[in-house]
XYZ file of C-alpha atoms in Angstrom:
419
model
C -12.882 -156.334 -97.937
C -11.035 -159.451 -99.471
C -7.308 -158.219 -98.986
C -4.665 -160.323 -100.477
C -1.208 -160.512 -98.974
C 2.166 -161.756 -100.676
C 5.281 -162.839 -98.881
C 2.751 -163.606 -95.582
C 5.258 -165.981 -94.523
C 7.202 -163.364 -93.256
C 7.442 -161.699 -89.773
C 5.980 -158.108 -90.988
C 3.180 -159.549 -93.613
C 1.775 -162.604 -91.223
C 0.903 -160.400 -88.057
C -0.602 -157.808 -90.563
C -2.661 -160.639 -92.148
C -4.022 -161.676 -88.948
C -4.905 -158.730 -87.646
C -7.032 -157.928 -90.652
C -8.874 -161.190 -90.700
C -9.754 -160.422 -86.754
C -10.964 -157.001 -88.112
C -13.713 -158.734 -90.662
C -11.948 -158.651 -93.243
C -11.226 -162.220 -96.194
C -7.661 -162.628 -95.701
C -5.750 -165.042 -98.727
C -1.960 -164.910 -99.056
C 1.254 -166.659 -101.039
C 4.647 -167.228 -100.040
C 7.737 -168.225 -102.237
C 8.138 -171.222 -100.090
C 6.808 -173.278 -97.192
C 7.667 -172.371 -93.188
C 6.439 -172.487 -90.195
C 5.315 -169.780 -90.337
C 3.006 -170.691 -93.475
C 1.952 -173.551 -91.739
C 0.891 -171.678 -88.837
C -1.648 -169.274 -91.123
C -3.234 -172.024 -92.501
C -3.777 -173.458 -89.592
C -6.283 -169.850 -88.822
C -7.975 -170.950 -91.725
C -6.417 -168.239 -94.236
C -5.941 -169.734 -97.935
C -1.986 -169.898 -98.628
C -0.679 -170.871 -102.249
C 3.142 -171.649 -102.555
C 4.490 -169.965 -105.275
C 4.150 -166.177 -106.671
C 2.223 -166.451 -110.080
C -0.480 -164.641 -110.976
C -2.232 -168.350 -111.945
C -3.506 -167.926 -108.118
C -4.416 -164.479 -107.706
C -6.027 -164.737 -110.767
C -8.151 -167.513 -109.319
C -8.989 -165.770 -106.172
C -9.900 -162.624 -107.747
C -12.131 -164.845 -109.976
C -14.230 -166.044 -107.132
C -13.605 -163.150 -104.257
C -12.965 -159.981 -106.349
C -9.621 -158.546 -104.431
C -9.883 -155.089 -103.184
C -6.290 -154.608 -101.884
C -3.339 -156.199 -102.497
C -0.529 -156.138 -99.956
C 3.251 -156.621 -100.683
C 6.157 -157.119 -99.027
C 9.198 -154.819 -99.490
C 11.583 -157.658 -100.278
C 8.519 -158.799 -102.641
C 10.059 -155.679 -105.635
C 13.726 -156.488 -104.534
C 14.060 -159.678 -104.978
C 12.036 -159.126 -108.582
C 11.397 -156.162 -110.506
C 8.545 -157.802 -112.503
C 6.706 -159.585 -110.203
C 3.868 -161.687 -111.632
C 1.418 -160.974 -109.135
C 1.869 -156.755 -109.208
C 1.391 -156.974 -112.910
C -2.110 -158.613 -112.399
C -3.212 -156.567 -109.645
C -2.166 -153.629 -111.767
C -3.727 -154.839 -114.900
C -7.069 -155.474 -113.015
C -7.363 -151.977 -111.271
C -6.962 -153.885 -107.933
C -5.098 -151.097 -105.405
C -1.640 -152.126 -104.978
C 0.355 -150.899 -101.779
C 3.311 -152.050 -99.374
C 2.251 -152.763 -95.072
C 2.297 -149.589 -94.279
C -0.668 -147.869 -96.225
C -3.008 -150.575 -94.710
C -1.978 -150.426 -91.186
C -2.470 -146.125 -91.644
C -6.322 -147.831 -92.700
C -6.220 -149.896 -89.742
C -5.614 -147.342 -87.069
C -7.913 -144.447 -89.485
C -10.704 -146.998 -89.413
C -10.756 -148.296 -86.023
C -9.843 -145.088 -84.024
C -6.366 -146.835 -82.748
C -3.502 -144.760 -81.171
C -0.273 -145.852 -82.361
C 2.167 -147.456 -79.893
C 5.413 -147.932 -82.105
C 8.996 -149.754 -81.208
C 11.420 -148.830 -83.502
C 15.137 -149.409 -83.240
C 18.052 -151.296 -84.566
C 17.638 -154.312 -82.507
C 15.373 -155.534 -79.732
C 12.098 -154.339 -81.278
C 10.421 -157.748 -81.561
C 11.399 -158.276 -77.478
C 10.259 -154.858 -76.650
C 7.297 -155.179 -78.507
C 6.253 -158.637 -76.829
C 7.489 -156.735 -73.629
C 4.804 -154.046 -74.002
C 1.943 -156.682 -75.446
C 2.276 -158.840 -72.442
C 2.516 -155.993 -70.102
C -1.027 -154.546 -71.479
C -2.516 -157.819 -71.587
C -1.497 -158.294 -67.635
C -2.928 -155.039 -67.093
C -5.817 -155.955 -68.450
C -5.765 -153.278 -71.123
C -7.566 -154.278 -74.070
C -4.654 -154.035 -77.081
C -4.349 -154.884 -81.127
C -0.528 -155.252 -82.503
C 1.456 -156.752 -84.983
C 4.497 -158.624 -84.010
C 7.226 -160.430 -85.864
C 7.593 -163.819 -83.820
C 5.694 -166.242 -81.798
C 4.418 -165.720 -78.403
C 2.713 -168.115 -75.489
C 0.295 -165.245 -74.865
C -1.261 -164.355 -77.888
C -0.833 -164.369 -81.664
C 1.558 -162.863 -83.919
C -1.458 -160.391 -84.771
C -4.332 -159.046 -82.798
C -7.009 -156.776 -83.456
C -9.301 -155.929 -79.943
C -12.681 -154.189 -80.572
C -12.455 -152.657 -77.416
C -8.630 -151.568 -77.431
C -7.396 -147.426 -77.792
C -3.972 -148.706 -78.716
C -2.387 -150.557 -81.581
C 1.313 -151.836 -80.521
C 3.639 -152.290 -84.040
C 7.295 -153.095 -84.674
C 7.881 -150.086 -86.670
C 10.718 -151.249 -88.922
C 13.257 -149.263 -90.273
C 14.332 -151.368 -93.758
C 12.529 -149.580 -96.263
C 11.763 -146.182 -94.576
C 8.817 -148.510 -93.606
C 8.278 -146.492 -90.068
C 8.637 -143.171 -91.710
C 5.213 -143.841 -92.816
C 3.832 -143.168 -89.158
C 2.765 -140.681 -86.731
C 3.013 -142.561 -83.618
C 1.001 -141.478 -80.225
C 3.664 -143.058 -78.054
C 7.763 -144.210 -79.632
C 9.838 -146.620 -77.667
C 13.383 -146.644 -79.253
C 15.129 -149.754 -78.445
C 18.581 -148.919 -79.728
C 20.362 -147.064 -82.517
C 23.628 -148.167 -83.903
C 23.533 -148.183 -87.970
C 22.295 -150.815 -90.207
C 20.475 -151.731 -94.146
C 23.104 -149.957 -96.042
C 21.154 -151.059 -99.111
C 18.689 -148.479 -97.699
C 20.659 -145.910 -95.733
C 23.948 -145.365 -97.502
C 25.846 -143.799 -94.738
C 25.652 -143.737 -91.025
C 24.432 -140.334 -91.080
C 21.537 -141.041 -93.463
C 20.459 -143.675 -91.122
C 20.799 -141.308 -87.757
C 18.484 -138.725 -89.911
C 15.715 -141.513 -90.564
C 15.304 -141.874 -86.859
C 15.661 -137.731 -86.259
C 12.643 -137.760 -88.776
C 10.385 -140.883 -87.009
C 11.237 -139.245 -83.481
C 10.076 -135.495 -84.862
C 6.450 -137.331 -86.158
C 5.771 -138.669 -82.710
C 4.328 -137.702 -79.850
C 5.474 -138.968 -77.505
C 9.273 -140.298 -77.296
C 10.587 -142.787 -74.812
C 14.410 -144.171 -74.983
C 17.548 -144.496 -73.392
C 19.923 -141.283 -72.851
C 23.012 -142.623 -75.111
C 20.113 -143.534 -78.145
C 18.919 -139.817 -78.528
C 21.973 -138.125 -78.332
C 23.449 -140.713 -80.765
C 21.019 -139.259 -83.427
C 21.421 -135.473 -82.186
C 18.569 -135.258 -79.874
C 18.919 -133.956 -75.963
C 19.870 -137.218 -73.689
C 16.856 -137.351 -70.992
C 17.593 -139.021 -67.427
C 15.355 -142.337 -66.975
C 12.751 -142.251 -64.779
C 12.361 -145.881 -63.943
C 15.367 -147.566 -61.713
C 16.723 -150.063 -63.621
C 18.575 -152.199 -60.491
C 14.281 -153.754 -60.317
C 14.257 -155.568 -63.185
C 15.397 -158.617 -62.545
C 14.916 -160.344 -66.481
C 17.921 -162.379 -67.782
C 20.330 -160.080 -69.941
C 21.238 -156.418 -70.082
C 19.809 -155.922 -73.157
C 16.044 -157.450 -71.957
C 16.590 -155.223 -69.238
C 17.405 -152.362 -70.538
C 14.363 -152.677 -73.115
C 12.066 -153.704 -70.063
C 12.728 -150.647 -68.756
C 11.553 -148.501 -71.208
C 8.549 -150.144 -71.791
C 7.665 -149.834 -67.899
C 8.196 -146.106 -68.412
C 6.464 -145.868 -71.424
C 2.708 -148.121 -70.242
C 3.267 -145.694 -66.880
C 2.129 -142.826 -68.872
C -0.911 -144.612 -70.169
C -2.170 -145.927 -66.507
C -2.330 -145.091 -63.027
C -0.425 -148.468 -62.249
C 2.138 -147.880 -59.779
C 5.850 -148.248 -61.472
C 6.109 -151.083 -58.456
C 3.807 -153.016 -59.747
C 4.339 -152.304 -63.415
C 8.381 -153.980 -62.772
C 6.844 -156.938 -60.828
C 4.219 -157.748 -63.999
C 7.560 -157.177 -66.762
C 9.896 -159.555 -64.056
C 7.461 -162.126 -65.247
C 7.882 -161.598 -69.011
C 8.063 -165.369 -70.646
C 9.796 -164.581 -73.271
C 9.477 -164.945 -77.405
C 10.062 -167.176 -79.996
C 13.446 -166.737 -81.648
C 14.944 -164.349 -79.451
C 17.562 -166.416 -76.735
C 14.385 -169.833 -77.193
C 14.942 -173.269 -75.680
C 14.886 -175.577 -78.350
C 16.036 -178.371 -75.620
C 18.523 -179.261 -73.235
C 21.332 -176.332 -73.133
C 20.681 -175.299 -76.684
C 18.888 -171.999 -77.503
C 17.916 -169.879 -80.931
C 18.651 -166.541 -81.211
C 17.089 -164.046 -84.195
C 20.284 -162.076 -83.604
C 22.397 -160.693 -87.243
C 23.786 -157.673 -86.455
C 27.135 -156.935 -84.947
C 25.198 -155.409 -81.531
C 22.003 -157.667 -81.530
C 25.028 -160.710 -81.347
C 26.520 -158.952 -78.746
C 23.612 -159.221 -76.717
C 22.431 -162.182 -77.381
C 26.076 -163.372 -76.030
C 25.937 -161.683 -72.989
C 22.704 -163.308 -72.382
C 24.157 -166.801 -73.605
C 27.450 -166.012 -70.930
C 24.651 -164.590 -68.241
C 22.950 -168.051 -68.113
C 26.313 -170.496 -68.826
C 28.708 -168.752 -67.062
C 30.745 -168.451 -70.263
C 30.546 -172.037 -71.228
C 29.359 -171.024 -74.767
C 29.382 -172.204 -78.411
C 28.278 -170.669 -81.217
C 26.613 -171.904 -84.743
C 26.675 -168.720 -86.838
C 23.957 -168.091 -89.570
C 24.648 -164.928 -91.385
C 21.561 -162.980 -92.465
C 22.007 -162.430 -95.941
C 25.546 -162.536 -97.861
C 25.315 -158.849 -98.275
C 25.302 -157.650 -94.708
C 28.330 -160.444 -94.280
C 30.119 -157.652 -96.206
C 28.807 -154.918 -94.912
C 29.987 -156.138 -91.397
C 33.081 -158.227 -92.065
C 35.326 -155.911 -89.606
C 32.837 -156.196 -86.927
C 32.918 -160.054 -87.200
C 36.894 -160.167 -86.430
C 36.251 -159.826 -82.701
C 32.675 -160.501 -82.602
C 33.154 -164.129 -81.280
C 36.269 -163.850 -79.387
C 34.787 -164.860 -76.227
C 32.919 -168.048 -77.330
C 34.417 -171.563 -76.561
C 33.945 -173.079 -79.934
C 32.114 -171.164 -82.853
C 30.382 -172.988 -85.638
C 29.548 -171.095 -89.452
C 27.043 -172.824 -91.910
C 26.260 -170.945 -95.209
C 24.618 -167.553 -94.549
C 20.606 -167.301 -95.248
C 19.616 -165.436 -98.695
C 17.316 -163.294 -99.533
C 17.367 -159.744 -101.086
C 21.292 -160.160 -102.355
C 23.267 -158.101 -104.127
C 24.671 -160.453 -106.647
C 27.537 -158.777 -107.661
C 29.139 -159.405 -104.265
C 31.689 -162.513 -103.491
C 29.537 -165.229 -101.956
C 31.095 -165.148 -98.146
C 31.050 -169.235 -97.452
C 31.538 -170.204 -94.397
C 35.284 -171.396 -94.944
C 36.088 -167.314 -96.366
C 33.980 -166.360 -93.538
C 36.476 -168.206 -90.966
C 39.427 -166.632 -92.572
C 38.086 -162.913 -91.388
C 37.798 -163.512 -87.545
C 40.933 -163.495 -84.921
C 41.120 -166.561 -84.166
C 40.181 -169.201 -86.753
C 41.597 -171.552 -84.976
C 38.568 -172.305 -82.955
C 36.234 -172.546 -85.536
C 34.731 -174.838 -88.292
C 32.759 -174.950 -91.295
C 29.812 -177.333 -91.365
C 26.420 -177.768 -92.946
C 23.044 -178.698 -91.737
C 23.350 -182.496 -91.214
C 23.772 -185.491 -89.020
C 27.659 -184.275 -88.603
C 26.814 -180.823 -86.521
C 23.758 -182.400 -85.144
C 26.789 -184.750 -83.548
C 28.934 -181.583 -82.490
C 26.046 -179.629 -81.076
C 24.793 -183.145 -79.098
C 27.978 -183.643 -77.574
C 28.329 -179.739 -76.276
C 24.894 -180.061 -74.706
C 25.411 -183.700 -73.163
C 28.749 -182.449 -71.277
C 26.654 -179.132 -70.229
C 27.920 -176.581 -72.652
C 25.616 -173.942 -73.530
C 25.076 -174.013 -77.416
C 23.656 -170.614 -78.917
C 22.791 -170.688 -82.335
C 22.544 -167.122 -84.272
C 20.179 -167.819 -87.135
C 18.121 -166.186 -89.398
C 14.887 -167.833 -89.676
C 12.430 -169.030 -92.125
C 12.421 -171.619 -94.861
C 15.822 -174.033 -94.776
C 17.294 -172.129 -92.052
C 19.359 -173.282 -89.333
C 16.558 -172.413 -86.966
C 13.908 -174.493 -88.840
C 16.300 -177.805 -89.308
C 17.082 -177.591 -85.058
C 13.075 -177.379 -84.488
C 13.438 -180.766 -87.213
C 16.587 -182.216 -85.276
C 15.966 -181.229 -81.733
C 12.814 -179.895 -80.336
């Protein structure tokens, strides 16, 4: 098939898109703007044009008929008449979101479905479980949302059973599957925009854990969404990864690759104590300075416990909010959020999907709602905090920065600056 994929500069479209071009299938694709990520497509040799008209599908279609077109959910919400939709539609050319063509993937290669849900650490506990079955030597496809050193964002194996995928909750997106095997990272509440209350959210996962199989997670998780706690069977004390968090997400995935191999559990910890890591989540950019995926209240909080884990509390903070929207939506939680940092460090928040009827939270308003303002600064990205952040590093301060990724974000101008 020639599938065509918008927004596949982002981290649940450019896996997807890679994993059908490994499958045999002509893979094109357009993003609003340029990344890294973009960059890194092209460089697989799938066409990329930068801007959403239908001037380049049109083209495409023109000399590789498209048989499915695949959108991002962000693609509808960010505009209701998108260009490209109306052509597809127009031209009879089926028109669906991720999940319909992943159902096609696993239908039409026979793949059992290996899911990590939760509201954070799904893109570590998915790399976790990738790098564990490649170790193992079992043969595995999966779609991940960040770089790793030990395979690509997307893989599909002729000779794997299993297909590993960060089932995301924006969107309902993971309601969409029947998963052989469920590893729930952690539940706490978040996308109001999708879930209006807390205990809309809880029944999303209730209704994802009743389609699968097979659940694995952590005691406090399942009885935070009404379902019976259930004691883990894989000691903990092992694991020897840096950061509760990793560890506690190590864990599960140890428990949940025991059930699909005759590995000994022994063995299974000494393979995940090895675990290099993943782009974007706690990443060296250089000397003392790391970038961390991290936007909601508890994904922060662990991503500062890892930062105080490997400084010994020597830590400052630059603070990217992920979208102006969830500023509000968590504005309370901020207050204390940063209490423990040494210095802390706000640049405007990273948009996308906005409700624009909301005050824009700059970073100076953004100051005023934490306990202790007194320690922290507004800046932008330029020569000014490249300065600050230098001169934290040189004395041997850690210097954590919580962005959101993708075009002009703080994470792509420290690559620029730093790495």
């Amino acid at each position: 098939m020639n599938v065509f994929f918008s927004a596949i500069g982002g981290a649940g479209i450019g896996p997807l898109a890679m994993v059908a071009k490994d499958a045999g299938h002509r893979v094109f694709g357009s993003d609003k703007q340029e990344s890294r990520y973009v960059d890194y497509l092209r460089s697989k040799g799938i066409e990329i044009h930068i801007g959403q008209s239908s001037e380049f599908i049109e083209k495409i279609n023109s000399k590789a008929p498209i048989d499915w077109y695949v959108y991002s959910s962000a693609v509808l919400m960010e505009n209701a008449k998108f260009p490209e939709i109306d052509f597809c539609q127009a031209n009879n050319i089926k028109t669906t979101k991720r999940d319909e063509f992943i159902n096609f993937i696993l239908e039409d290669k026979k793949l059992k479905l290996i899911a990590i849900a939760g509201t954070h650490g799904k893109t570590t506990t998915t790399a976790m479980t990738i790098w564990l079955m490649k170790e193992l030597g079992i043969p595995v496809s999966y779609s991940l949302g960040a770089k790793i050193s030990f395979g690509e964002i997307g893989e599909y194996n002729a000779e794997s059973q299993y297909f590993v995928y960060e089932a995301d909750e924006f969107d309902r997106n993971f309601l969409k599957f029947h998963p052989n095997i469920s590893i729930i990272s952690g539940v706490d509440y978040d996308h109001p925009d999708i879930y209006p209350t807390r205990q809309d959210y809880y029944k999303a996962f209730n209704d994802f854990l009743c389609q699968s199989q097979n659940v694995i997670a952590h005691r406090e998780d399942l009885e935070r969404i009404g379902w019976a706690g259930q004691e883990d069977s894989v000691n903990a004390d092992q694991i020897k990864l840096i950061g509760e968090v990793n560890r506690k997400n190590a864990q599960l995935v140890v428990e949940a690759i025991s059930t699909i191999c005759e590995v000994p559990v022994d063995k299974l910890i000494e393979i995940i104590n090895k675990f290099p890591g993943v782009s974007r989540r706690f990443e060296k950019i250089s000397k003392n300075l790391y970038s961390d995926y991290a936007h909601t209240p508890e994904k922060i909080k662990g991503a500062l416990q890892i930062a105080q884990e490997a400084a010994n509390d020597k830590v400052i903070v630059v603070y990217e909010g992920l979208h102006n929207t969830r500023q509000h939506f968590i504005k309370n939680d901020l207050r204390h959020l940063f209490d423990d940092v040494s210095k802390l460090y706000v640049v405007p928040s990273y948009l996308a999907r906005e409700n624009q009827s909301l005050e824009m939270l700059t970073p100076e308003k953004l100051i005023t709602l934490i306990a202790n303002p007194e320690k922290a600064e507004p800046m932008e990205l330029n020569n000014n905090l490249k300065t600050k952040i230098l001169k934290h590093t040189d004395s041997g301060e850690l210097v954590l920065c919580l962005t959101a990724g993708g075009g002009g974000s703080l994470d792509e101008w420290l690559r620029k600056e730093f790495a």
